[in-house]
């Protein structure tokens, strides 16, 4: 990646690669330059499958608004968490994964030493100020050989980086626009979450943080 000369003047972080734990890599500013194109691609997805607040099995409505692109999309409703090929709101297949998103995910995974990542699902999360995601594992994929690639755009967040044990206190990692986090291998099933987002405005996303979570889901789900 070219050094970002503007960042010398704006105080933005320089691109860097940081190993946070075995199998967990933080790629700072990895997609900051291409963020406008990524957001354009996300807008095309959202035009067909809009953001919605899903209900978890307990009946609670999630504060984070979500949609998906790719062959499969993650959903939750009163009956549980799962992947589906169709958007339950439209009855149509989820929008295809736009090429700039797929290529970004594959570049990020390769940079983090996962060279053969072929995501078939991308969950798109939209956080307004005050919204949060409680500590969880990504474990509905039924294939843990591929990593998770998590791309953050817009408002900053505090990512809660746990371990394989739910009871361990998570580390608090500040994540900014363009940062990309990859976890896999021995870290594939780590607990993680997002602390409540602070109120602010971002030039590209306004009052939101947008997160893309790329996954490889087993296609023969039991
Ligand atoms: O927004 C984030 O940084 C994490 C999202 C996440 O963990 C998920 O969608 O499963
Ligand atoms: Mn997750």
PDB file of C-alpha atoms and ligand atoms in Angstrom:
ATOM      1  CA  UNK A   1       0.000   0.000   0.000  1.00  0.00           C
ATOM      2  CA  UNK A   2       1.280   3.514  -0.792  1.00  0.00           C
ATOM      3  CA  UNK A   3       2.072   5.654   2.230  1.00  0.00           C
ATOM      4  CA  UNK A   4      -0.811   8.017   2.858  1.00  0.00           C
ATOM      5  CA  UNK A   5       0.842  11.436   2.667  1.00  0.00           C
ATOM      6  CA  UNK A   6      -2.378  13.237   3.652  1.00  0.00           C
ATOM      7  CA  UNK A   7      -2.327  11.460   6.982  1.00  0.00           C
ATOM      8  CA  UNK A   8       0.787  13.409   7.944  1.00  0.00           C
ATOM      9  CA  UNK A   9      -1.379  16.520   7.988  1.00  0.00           C
ATOM     10  CA  UNK A  10      -4.682  15.129   9.253  1.00  0.00           C
ATOM     11  CA  UNK A  11      -3.289  13.118  12.153  1.00  0.00           C
ATOM     12  CA  UNK A  12      -4.746   9.885  10.758  1.00  0.00           C
ATOM     13  CA  UNK A  13      -2.872   6.698  11.593  1.00  0.00           C
ATOM     14  CA  UNK A  14      -0.372   5.385   9.050  1.00  0.00           C
ATOM     15  CA  UNK A  15      -1.076   1.958   7.573  1.00  0.00           C
ATOM     16  CA  UNK A  16       0.450  -0.752   9.753  1.00  0.00           C
ATOM     17  CA  UNK A  17       0.135  -4.457  10.505  1.00  0.00           C
ATOM     18  CA  UNK A  18      -0.140  -5.472  14.143  1.00  0.00           C
ATOM     19  CA  UNK A  19      -0.431  -8.983  15.581  1.00  0.00           C
ATOM     20  CA  UNK A  20      -2.799  -8.679  18.546  1.00  0.00           C
ATOM     21  CA  UNK A  21      -2.741 -12.362  19.499  1.00  0.00           C
ATOM     22  CA  UNK A  22      -1.912 -15.642  17.777  1.00  0.00           C
ATOM     23  CA  UNK A  23      -4.196 -15.668  14.704  1.00  0.00           C
ATOM     24  CA  UNK A  24      -5.468 -12.083  15.231  1.00  0.00           C
ATOM     25  CA  UNK A  25      -4.096  -9.364  12.937  1.00  0.00           C
ATOM     26  CA  UNK A  26      -5.063  -5.695  12.873  1.00  0.00           C
ATOM     27  CA  UNK A  27      -4.442  -4.012   9.519  1.00  0.00           C
ATOM     28  CA  UNK A  28      -4.585  -0.314  10.314  1.00  0.00           C
ATOM     29  CA  UNK A  29      -5.941   1.957   7.549  1.00  0.00           C
ATOM     30  CA  UNK A  30      -5.944  -1.047   5.201  1.00  0.00           C
ATOM     31  CA  UNK A  31      -8.906   0.157   3.127  1.00  0.00           C
ATOM     32  CA  UNK A  32      -9.077   3.861   3.991  1.00  0.00           C
ATOM     33  CA  UNK A  33      -8.194   4.976   0.462  1.00  0.00           C
ATOM     34  CA  UNK A  34     -10.842   2.784  -1.183  1.00  0.00           C
ATOM     35  CA  UNK A  35     -13.534   3.509   1.421  1.00  0.00           C
ATOM     36  CA  UNK A  36     -15.656   5.774  -0.855  1.00  0.00           C
ATOM     37  CA  UNK A  37     -15.847   2.994  -3.481  1.00  0.00           C
ATOM     38  CA  UNK A  38     -16.681   0.440  -0.789  1.00  0.00           C
ATOM     39  CA  UNK A  39     -19.484   2.642   0.520  1.00  0.00           C
ATOM     40  CA  UNK A  40     -20.859   3.055  -3.017  1.00  0.00           C
ATOM     41  CA  UNK A  41     -20.883  -0.731  -3.376  1.00  0.00           C
ATOM     42  CA  UNK A  42     -22.626  -1.104  -0.001  1.00  0.00           C
ATOM     43  CA  UNK A  43     -25.277   1.385  -1.144  1.00  0.00           C
ATOM     44  CA  UNK A  44     -26.097  -0.866  -4.111  1.00  0.00           C
ATOM     45  CA  UNK A  45     -26.589  -3.817  -1.752  1.00  0.00           C
ATOM     46  CA  UNK A  46     -28.767  -1.797   0.613  1.00  0.00           C
ATOM     47  CA  UNK A  47     -30.937  -0.587  -2.277  1.00  0.00           C
ATOM     48  CA  UNK A  48     -32.033  -4.226  -2.810  1.00  0.00           C
ATOM     49  CA  UNK A  49     -31.821  -5.620   0.730  1.00  0.00           C
ATOM     50  CA  UNK A  50     -32.325  -2.841   3.252  1.00  0.00           C
ATOM     51  CA  UNK A  51     -30.921  -2.535   6.759  1.00  0.00           C
ATOM     52  CA  UNK A  52     -33.243  -4.020   9.381  1.00  0.00           C
ATOM     53  CA  UNK A  53     -33.166  -4.648  13.117  1.00  0.00           C
ATOM     54  CA  UNK A  54     -33.497  -8.396  13.624  1.00  0.00           C
ATOM     55  CA  UNK A  55     -35.018 -10.187  16.583  1.00  0.00           C
ATOM     56  CA  UNK A  56     -32.997 -12.699  18.628  1.00  0.00           C
ATOM     57  CA  UNK A  57     -34.583 -15.906  19.942  1.00  0.00           C
ATOM     58  CA  UNK A  58     -35.273 -14.301  23.350  1.00  0.00           C
ATOM     59  CA  UNK A  59     -37.512 -11.751  21.595  1.00  0.00           C
ATOM     60  CA  UNK A  60     -35.104  -8.821  22.057  1.00  0.00           C
ATOM     61  CA  UNK A  61     -34.573  -6.603  18.964  1.00  0.00           C
ATOM     62  CA  UNK A  62     -30.901  -6.021  18.097  1.00  0.00           C
ATOM     63  CA  UNK A  63     -29.781  -2.377  18.242  1.00  0.00           C
ATOM     64  CA  UNK A  64     -27.381  -2.890  15.334  1.00  0.00           C
ATOM     65  CA  UNK A  65     -29.130  -2.767  11.934  1.00  0.00           C
ATOM     66  CA  UNK A  66     -28.013  -5.484   9.505  1.00  0.00           C
ATOM     67  CA  UNK A  67     -28.176  -6.714   5.946  1.00  0.00           C
ATOM     68  CA  UNK A  68     -26.112  -9.149   3.859  1.00  0.00           C
ATOM     69  CA  UNK A  69     -24.587  -9.784   0.462  1.00  0.00           C
ATOM     70  CA  UNK A  70     -23.120 -12.922  -1.036  1.00  0.00           C
ATOM     71  CA  UNK A  71     -24.494 -16.430  -1.552  1.00  0.00           C
ATOM     72  CA  UNK A  72     -25.581 -16.680   2.067  1.00  0.00           C
ATOM     73  CA  UNK A  73     -26.713 -14.154   4.659  1.00  0.00           C
ATOM     74  CA  UNK A  74     -26.775 -14.364   8.452  1.00  0.00           C
ATOM     75  CA  UNK A  75     -30.160 -13.888  10.045  1.00  0.00           C
ATOM     76  CA  UNK A  76     -31.811 -14.239  13.405  1.00  0.00           C
ATOM     77  CA  UNK A  77     -35.469 -14.461  14.347  1.00  0.00           C
ATOM     78  CA  UNK A  78     -37.510 -16.058  17.105  1.00  0.00           C
ATOM     79  CA  UNK A  79     -36.499 -19.512  15.877  1.00  0.00           C
ATOM     80  CA  UNK A  80     -32.732 -18.974  16.046  1.00  0.00           C
ATOM     81  CA  UNK A  81     -29.553 -17.875  14.262  1.00  0.00           C
ATOM     82  CA  UNK A  82     -28.737 -19.246  10.810  1.00  0.00           C
ATOM     83  CA  UNK A  83     -27.632 -18.561   7.253  1.00  0.00           C
ATOM     84  CA  UNK A  84     -30.143 -18.324   4.425  1.00  0.00           C
ATOM     85  CA  UNK A  85     -29.799 -17.999   0.653  1.00  0.00           C
ATOM     86  CA  UNK A  86     -32.766 -15.592   0.507  1.00  0.00           C
ATOM     87  CA  UNK A  87     -33.499 -12.291   2.211  1.00  0.00           C
ATOM     88  CA  UNK A  88     -36.622 -12.985   4.295  1.00  0.00           C
ATOM     89  CA  UNK A  89     -37.800  -9.394   3.689  1.00  0.00           C
ATOM     90  CA  UNK A  90     -37.745  -9.587  -0.106  1.00  0.00           C
ATOM     91  CA  UNK A  91     -37.989 -13.335  -0.703  1.00  0.00           C
ATOM     92  CA  UNK A  92     -35.173 -12.882  -3.222  1.00  0.00           C
ATOM     93  CA  UNK A  93     -31.551 -14.078  -3.073  1.00  0.00           C
ATOM     94  CA  UNK A  94     -29.243 -11.762  -1.114  1.00  0.00           C
ATOM     95  CA  UNK A  95     -27.531  -9.274  -3.466  1.00  0.00           C
ATOM     96  CA  UNK A  96     -24.264 -10.635  -4.906  1.00  0.00           C
ATOM     97  CA  UNK A  97     -21.062  -9.679  -3.128  1.00  0.00           C
ATOM     98  CA  UNK A  98     -19.695  -6.662  -5.036  1.00  0.00           C
ATOM     99  CA  UNK A  99     -16.225  -7.313  -6.501  1.00  0.00           C
ATOM    100  CA  UNK A 100     -14.503  -4.490  -4.556  1.00  0.00           C
ATOM    101  CA  UNK A 101     -15.745  -6.036  -1.287  1.00  0.00           C
ATOM    102  CA  UNK A 102     -14.715  -9.579  -2.197  1.00  0.00           C
ATOM    103  CA  UNK A 103     -11.287  -8.487  -3.387  1.00  0.00           C
ATOM    104  CA  UNK A 104     -10.683  -6.395  -0.280  1.00  0.00           C
ATOM    105  CA  UNK A 105     -11.559  -9.349   1.959  1.00  0.00           C
ATOM    106  CA  UNK A 106      -9.214 -11.649   0.060  1.00  0.00           C
ATOM    107  CA  UNK A 107      -6.350  -9.124   0.136  1.00  0.00           C
ATOM    108  CA  UNK A 108      -6.820  -8.571   3.861  1.00  0.00           C
ATOM    109  CA  UNK A 109      -6.895 -12.300   4.602  1.00  0.00           C
ATOM    110  CA  UNK A 110      -3.788 -12.913   2.489  1.00  0.00           C
ATOM    111  CA  UNK A 111      -1.951 -10.075   4.236  1.00  0.00           C
ATOM    112  CA  UNK A 112      -2.810 -11.733   7.537  1.00  0.00           C
ATOM    113  CA  UNK A 113      -1.417 -15.101   6.317  1.00  0.00           C
ATOM    114  CA  UNK A 114      -4.726 -16.683   5.216  1.00  0.00           C
ATOM    115  CA  UNK A 115      -4.052 -16.843   1.445  1.00  0.00           C
ATOM    116  CA  UNK A 116      -7.005 -18.999   0.360  1.00  0.00           C
ATOM    117  CA  UNK A 117      -9.988 -17.160   1.805  1.00  0.00           C
ATOM    118  CA  UNK A 118     -13.095 -17.568  -0.355  1.00  0.00           C
ATOM    119  CA  UNK A 119     -15.906 -15.800   1.538  1.00  0.00           C
ATOM    120  CA  UNK A 120     -19.452 -16.627   0.483  1.00  0.00           C
ATOM    121  CA  UNK A 121     -21.185 -14.408   3.053  1.00  0.00           C
ATOM    122  CA  UNK A 122     -20.806 -10.780   4.055  1.00  0.00           C
ATOM    123  CA  UNK A 123     -22.832  -9.460   6.978  1.00  0.00           C
ATOM    124  CA  UNK A 124     -23.144  -5.673   6.891  1.00  0.00           C
ATOM    125  CA  UNK A 125     -23.675  -4.053  10.294  1.00  0.00           C
ATOM    126  CA  UNK A 126     -24.791  -0.457  10.808  1.00  0.00           C
ATOM    127  CA  UNK A 127     -24.171   1.058  14.243  1.00  0.00           C
ATOM    128  CA  UNK A 128     -25.792   4.325  15.321  1.00  0.00           C
ATOM    129  CA  UNK A 129     -24.445   6.096  18.425  1.00  0.00           C
ATOM    130  CA  UNK A 130     -25.287   4.110  21.556  1.00  0.00           C
ATOM    131  CA  UNK A 131     -25.591   0.786  19.759  1.00  0.00           C
ATOM    132  CA  UNK A 132     -23.390  -2.141  20.716  1.00  0.00           C
ATOM    133  CA  UNK A 133     -22.786  -5.795  20.010  1.00  0.00           C
ATOM    134  CA  UNK A 134     -22.430  -8.016  23.037  1.00  0.00           C
ATOM    135  CA  UNK A 135     -19.674 -10.575  23.436  1.00  0.00           C
ATOM    136  CA  UNK A 136     -20.182 -13.570  21.136  1.00  0.00           C
ATOM    137  CA  UNK A 137     -18.413 -16.112  18.917  1.00  0.00           C
ATOM    138  CA  UNK A 138     -19.004 -16.360  15.153  1.00  0.00           C
ATOM    139  CA  UNK A 139     -19.972 -20.009  15.113  1.00  0.00           C
ATOM    140  CA  UNK A 140     -22.924 -20.531  12.758  1.00  0.00           C
ATOM    141  CA  UNK A 141     -20.627 -21.081   9.753  1.00  0.00           C
ATOM    142  CA  UNK A 142     -19.935 -24.787  10.381  1.00  0.00           C
ATOM    143  CA  UNK A 143     -16.523 -24.334   8.752  1.00  0.00           C
ATOM    144  CA  UNK A 144     -13.804 -22.865  10.928  1.00  0.00           C
ATOM    145  CA  UNK A 145     -10.909 -23.411   8.554  1.00  0.00           C
ATOM    146  CA  UNK A 146     -11.386 -19.949   7.039  1.00  0.00           C
ATOM    147  CA  UNK A 147     -10.779 -16.704   8.945  1.00  0.00           C
ATOM    148  CA  UNK A 148     -13.182 -13.877   9.684  1.00  0.00           C
ATOM    149  CA  UNK A 149     -12.363 -10.559   7.984  1.00  0.00           C
ATOM    150  CA  UNK A 150     -13.931  -7.538   9.661  1.00  0.00           C
ATOM    151  CA  UNK A 151     -13.784  -4.148   7.920  1.00  0.00           C
ATOM    152  CA  UNK A 152     -14.715  -0.922   9.718  1.00  0.00           C
ATOM    153  CA  UNK A 153     -15.886   2.294   8.053  1.00  0.00           C
ATOM    154  CA  UNK A 154     -17.075   5.595   9.473  1.00  0.00           C
ATOM    155  CA  UNK A 155     -17.340   6.305  13.178  1.00  0.00           C
ATOM    156  CA  UNK A 156     -14.675   4.801  15.431  1.00  0.00           C
ATOM    157  CA  UNK A 157     -15.436   1.981  17.843  1.00  0.00           C
ATOM    158  CA  UNK A 158     -13.993   0.113  20.766  1.00  0.00           C
ATOM    159  CA  UNK A 159     -13.669  -3.517  19.702  1.00  0.00           C
ATOM    160  CA  UNK A 160     -13.813  -6.007  22.545  1.00  0.00           C
ATOM    161  CA  UNK A 161     -11.195  -8.664  21.839  1.00  0.00           C
ATOM    162  CA  UNK A 162     -11.718 -11.675  24.037  1.00  0.00           C
ATOM    163  CA  UNK A 163     -10.201 -15.128  24.078  1.00  0.00           C
ATOM    164  CA  UNK A 164     -11.605 -18.621  23.599  1.00  0.00           C
ATOM    165  CA  UNK A 165     -13.067 -18.379  27.125  1.00  0.00           C
ATOM    166  CA  UNK A 166     -16.142 -16.215  27.651  1.00  0.00           C
ATOM    167  CA  UNK A 167     -15.148 -15.400  31.220  1.00  0.00           C
ATOM    168  CA  UNK A 168     -11.830 -13.706  30.291  1.00  0.00           C
ATOM    169  CA  UNK A 169     -12.039  -9.899  30.369  1.00  0.00           C
ATOM    170  CA  UNK A 170     -11.750  -8.697  26.751  1.00  0.00           C
ATOM    171  CA  UNK A 171      -9.068  -6.225  25.649  1.00  0.00           C
ATOM    172  CA  UNK A 172     -10.411  -2.903  24.393  1.00  0.00           C
ATOM    173  CA  UNK A 173      -9.028  -2.045  20.933  1.00  0.00           C
ATOM    174  CA  UNK A 174      -9.786   1.297  19.287  1.00  0.00           C
ATOM    175  CA  UNK A 175     -10.846   0.695  15.681  1.00  0.00           C
ATOM    176  CA  UNK A 176     -11.009   3.523  13.160  1.00  0.00           C
ATOM    177  CA  UNK A 177     -12.278   4.156   9.663  1.00  0.00           C
ATOM    178  CA  UNK A 178     -10.470   1.855   7.218  1.00  0.00           C
ATOM    179  CA  UNK A 179      -9.095  -0.526   9.846  1.00  0.00           C
ATOM    180  CA  UNK A 180      -9.453  -4.224   9.052  1.00  0.00           C
ATOM    181  CA  UNK A 181      -9.246  -7.002  11.589  1.00  0.00           C
ATOM    182  CA  UNK A 182      -8.624 -10.629  10.653  1.00  0.00           C
ATOM    183  CA  UNK A 183      -8.934 -13.572  13.021  1.00  0.00           C
ATOM    184  CA  UNK A 184      -8.606 -17.241  12.221  1.00  0.00           C
ATOM    185  CA  UNK A 185      -6.718 -20.460  12.851  1.00  0.00           C
ATOM    186  CA  UNK A 186      -6.325 -20.856  16.630  1.00  0.00           C
ATOM    187  CA  UNK A 187      -8.302 -17.627  17.138  1.00  0.00           C
ATOM    188  CA  UNK A 188     -11.246 -18.463  14.861  1.00  0.00           C
ATOM    189  CA  UNK A 189     -13.663 -18.943  17.761  1.00  0.00           C
ATOM    190  CA  UNK A 190     -12.594 -16.069  19.998  1.00  0.00           C
ATOM    191  CA  UNK A 191     -15.249 -14.110  21.852  1.00  0.00           C
ATOM    192  CA  UNK A 192     -15.585 -10.548  20.616  1.00  0.00           C
ATOM    193  CA  UNK A 193     -17.995  -7.634  20.608  1.00  0.00           C
ATOM    194  CA  UNK A 194     -18.313  -3.873  20.195  1.00  0.00           C
ATOM    195  CA  UNK A 195     -18.737  -1.335  23.036  1.00  0.00           C
ATOM    196  CA  UNK A 196     -21.462   1.330  22.645  1.00  0.00           C
ATOM    197  CA  UNK A 197     -20.578   3.738  19.828  1.00  0.00           C
ATOM    198  CA  UNK A 198     -19.928   7.359  20.877  1.00  0.00           C
ATOM    199  CA  UNK A 199     -22.054  10.041  19.213  1.00  0.00           C
ATOM    200  CA  UNK A 200     -20.176  11.790  16.404  1.00  0.00           C
ATOM    201  CA  UNK A 201     -20.320  12.432  12.676  1.00  0.00           C
ATOM    202  CA  UNK A 202     -18.033  11.053  10.005  1.00  0.00           C
ATOM    203  CA  UNK A 203     -17.522  12.801   6.643  1.00  0.00           C
ATOM    204  CA  UNK A 204     -18.332   9.624   4.692  1.00  0.00           C
ATOM    205  CA  UNK A 205     -20.936   7.835   6.823  1.00  0.00           C
ATOM    206  CA  UNK A 206     -22.549  10.645   8.826  1.00  0.00           C
ATOM    207  CA  UNK A 207     -23.846   9.369  12.173  1.00  0.00           C
ATOM    208  CA  UNK A 208     -22.983   5.714  11.580  1.00  0.00           C
ATOM    209  CA  UNK A 209     -20.294   3.098  11.834  1.00  0.00           C
ATOM    210  CA  UNK A 210     -20.501   0.452   9.092  1.00  0.00           C
ATOM    211  CA  UNK A 211     -18.851  -2.920   9.621  1.00  0.00           C
ATOM    212  CA  UNK A 212     -18.448  -5.666   7.039  1.00  0.00           C
ATOM    213  CA  UNK A 213     -17.907  -9.173   8.356  1.00  0.00           C
ATOM    214  CA  UNK A 214     -16.775 -11.635   5.680  1.00  0.00           C
ATOM    215  CA  UNK A 215     -17.162 -15.338   6.359  1.00  0.00           C
ATOM    216  CA  UNK A 216     -16.920 -18.710   4.681  1.00  0.00           C
ATOM    217  CA  UNK A 217     -20.037 -20.681   5.495  1.00  0.00           C
ATOM    218  CA  UNK A 218     -20.241 -24.417   4.838  1.00  0.00           C
ATOM    219  CA  UNK A 219     -22.577 -24.762   1.862  1.00  0.00           C
ATOM    220  CA  UNK A 220     -24.002 -28.080   2.985  1.00  0.00           C
ATOM    221  CA  UNK A 221     -25.557 -26.946   6.247  1.00  0.00           C
ATOM    222  CA  UNK A 222     -26.871 -29.727   8.420  1.00  0.00           C
TER     223      UNK A 222
HETATM  224  O1  LIG B   1     -18.741  -4.598  14.209  1.00  0.00           O
HETATM  225  C1  LIG B   1     -17.764  -5.280  14.501  1.00  0.00           C
HETATM  226  O2  LIG B   1     -16.618  -4.806  14.579  1.00  0.00           O
HETATM  227  C2  LIG B   1     -17.920  -6.763  14.795  1.00  0.00           C
HETATM  228  C3  LIG B   1     -19.117  -7.385  14.144  1.00  0.00           C
HETATM  229  C4  LIG B   1     -19.302  -8.801  14.537  1.00  0.00           C
HETATM  230  O3  LIG B   1     -18.652  -9.318  15.411  1.00  0.00           O
HETATM  231  C5  LIG B   1     -20.319  -9.628  13.868  1.00  0.00           C
HETATM  232  O4  LIG B   1     -21.037  -9.135  12.995  1.00  0.00           O
HETATM  233  O5  LIG B   1     -20.409 -10.832  14.187  1.00  0.00           O
HETATM  234 MN1  LIG B   2     -18.882 -11.519  15.382  1.00  0.00          MN
END
